[in-house]
């Protein structure tokens, strides 16, 4: 696929003896394997997500990479597996026949809603506050994901109440499923979807529908 072309698609590559398609190209090819929880962090899935990003950021490879990896609070018990799956040496085979090597020397972890909170309250140097008037009393940081959403309470001084952090099995894909059910069950729309078997695909059209209120 695309061998010898100038622009190589970095969403398609080989690693550990397997070739993968990642992101929107996976949707368009019908190979839509979206995992959550423990199965997401396994060697046959999680490294492909990291490598698809590295191929965009550092297409020539790199020998000294530090990764900050995030997870929902409920997946805390899977952090060791996550760190093991993305740490170390990764040799990537691109579809043009070239090989790229990445060496991840260190993997750091942080809860997803805590990362969002820090991004909101801290200045770029990570030491001063970005906003002068955060108010008083408790706050709640809500992180909405594809399949999982997270909530973590905090105070205006930056204290995070990890013991009260929650992970909820609900996300944007549940919204997509609801939209699909509504469209497919509405009588005046049914002739548009005569060929659909199962749910409408969770693709660009569905995302456009959620953003704008119109299914193209």
Short mmCIF file of C-alpha atoms in Angstrom, two decimals, residues 54 57-66 88-90 100-105:
data_model
loop_
_atom_site.label_atom_id
_atom_site.label_comp_id
_atom_site.label_asym_id
_atom_site.label_seq_id
_atom_site.Cartn_x
_atom_site.Cartn_y
_atom_site.Cartn_z
CA UNK A 54 5.49 9.32 17.48
CA UNK A 57 5.88 14.01 15.86
CA UNK A 58 9.29 12.43 15.21
CA UNK A 59 9.10 10.61 11.84
CA UNK A 60 12.86 10.04 11.76
CA UNK A 61 12.89 8.09 15.07
CA UNK A 62 14.60 8.95 18.36
CA UNK A 63 16.90 7.27 20.87
CA UNK A 64 15.89 9.06 24.06
CA UNK A 65 12.14 9.53 24.64
CA UNK A 66 10.27 10.23 27.86
CA UNK A 88 11.78 0.13 25.80
CA UNK A 89 12.79 -0.21 22.15
CA UNK A 90 10.19 -0.10 19.36
CA UNK A 100 12.08 3.65 12.20
CA UNK A 101 13.36 3.01 15.74
CA UNK A 102 12.16 4.62 18.98
CA UNK A 103 13.64 4.06 22.44
CA UNK A 104 11.39 5.06 25.33
CA UNK A 105 13.74 5.50 28.31
#
